[in-house]
């Protein structure tokens, strides 16, 4: 049986640290509220003069390649998860291909928000298992700070979402590997967390030429309570689904790397699964919620800290806009 295996992990976060105190100078919020409700103490925002989704992804990729002892030329396919591509189209996958100096290899963009990295991992896993490719780059990268409403009106999302990139390199292996991936969605809740424009859904009469060009129409809408309530249920469901599919119990998990949505959500899952603090990796305190980038950044840091050892069972899980939710179980 052929499996896919993660042979290298990398990440990149922008230099600029944005503290809760700094945000409270821009809008009516405070460190106590943000810490208590989300666990976030600081996050990173890009330098718009220098950083792009694709060049941050390239930095994360180079770290992953170096750790895997590979070079750019070894990559045969790119799967890029982002909801904040550099352009409306084409996707950032092709821009990353250009950044890495690669010619003509395929590049696929995935737009499944917080679940995007696990969706991307699942696609890569199938391509490796089928024998189609031998080395696939899976990336999650986001620049969300440029769409943040820094007035008090936008505070329920502005304090949460942030920027960063993470990368994983997958190759075939005769030992596991990625054990299974589980992907779900429920479009009935699409508008509970969404950005409407620049979408094609507006009626013709609403589309004044100045609106089409006005980037202030890029507005994140989130019904935080509703998202939270669904998240805690779906996280548990999809983790249990992954365990059942592999005849495992929650005691078999060595490390859970949840999407870094809100520390309260991670703590809820930890409690339900009766996991110790050292069995759940959280870095939302330092980076905020980086959507598709959060899991690969967290995995890259956890690996560097020696928290993912050979033979360990690693569980990834995510929930977010769509709604979409997903999990993966990996034998390290
Ligand atoms: O990445 C995956 C997708 N996203 C998530 O998983 C996020 C899930 N949801 C959440 O994390 C939480 O719902 C939030 C952290 C977004 C909000 O926490 P909450 O406990 O659900 O707060 P709330 O929206 O019910 O608001 C409570 C109060 C409101 O004031 P009133 O109406 O009670 O006077 C808000 O206006 O807190 C106010 N508020 C704030 N106050 C200070 C909202 N945002 C802020 C803020 N600073 N940044």
PDB file of C-alpha atoms in Angstrom, residues 4 32-33 36 50 59 82 94 107-108 177 179 231 234 243-244 251 284 317 325:
ATOM      1  CA  UNK A   4       1.733   9.946   1.461  1.00  0.00           C
ATOM      2  CA  UNK A  32      -8.693  42.153  28.615  1.00  0.00           C
ATOM      3  CA  UNK A  33     -11.642  41.591  26.212  1.00  0.00           C
ATOM      4  CA  UNK A  36     -10.592  36.658  27.650  1.00  0.00           C
ATOM      5  CA  UNK A  50       7.068  44.088   0.525  1.00  0.00           C
ATOM      6  CA  UNK A  59       9.534  31.702   2.219  1.00  0.00           C
ATOM      7  CA  UNK A  82      -6.004  30.728   0.558  1.00  0.00           C
ATOM      8  CA  UNK A  94       0.659  30.196 -10.176  1.00  0.00           C
ATOM      9  CA  UNK A 107      -0.906  24.685  -9.490  1.00  0.00           C
ATOM     10  CA  UNK A 108      -4.321  24.345  -7.863  1.00  0.00           C
ATOM     11  CA  UNK A 177       1.809   8.582   6.576  1.00  0.00           C
ATOM     12  CA  UNK A 179      -3.894   7.769   7.543  1.00  0.00           C
ATOM     13  CA  UNK A 231     -17.452  25.030  15.527  1.00  0.00           C
ATOM     14  CA  UNK A 234     -18.265  20.007  14.228  1.00  0.00           C
ATOM     15  CA  UNK A 243     -10.535   8.171  15.069  1.00  0.00           C
ATOM     16  CA  UNK A 244     -13.349   5.740  14.166  1.00  0.00           C
ATOM     17  CA  UNK A 251      -6.167   8.157  23.999  1.00  0.00           C
ATOM     18  CA  UNK A 284      -3.004  31.719  18.504  1.00  0.00           C
ATOM     19  CA  UNK A 317      -8.953  19.525  12.672  1.00  0.00           C
ATOM     20  CA  UNK A 325     -14.919  21.464   8.506  1.00  0.00           C
TER      21      UNK A 325
END
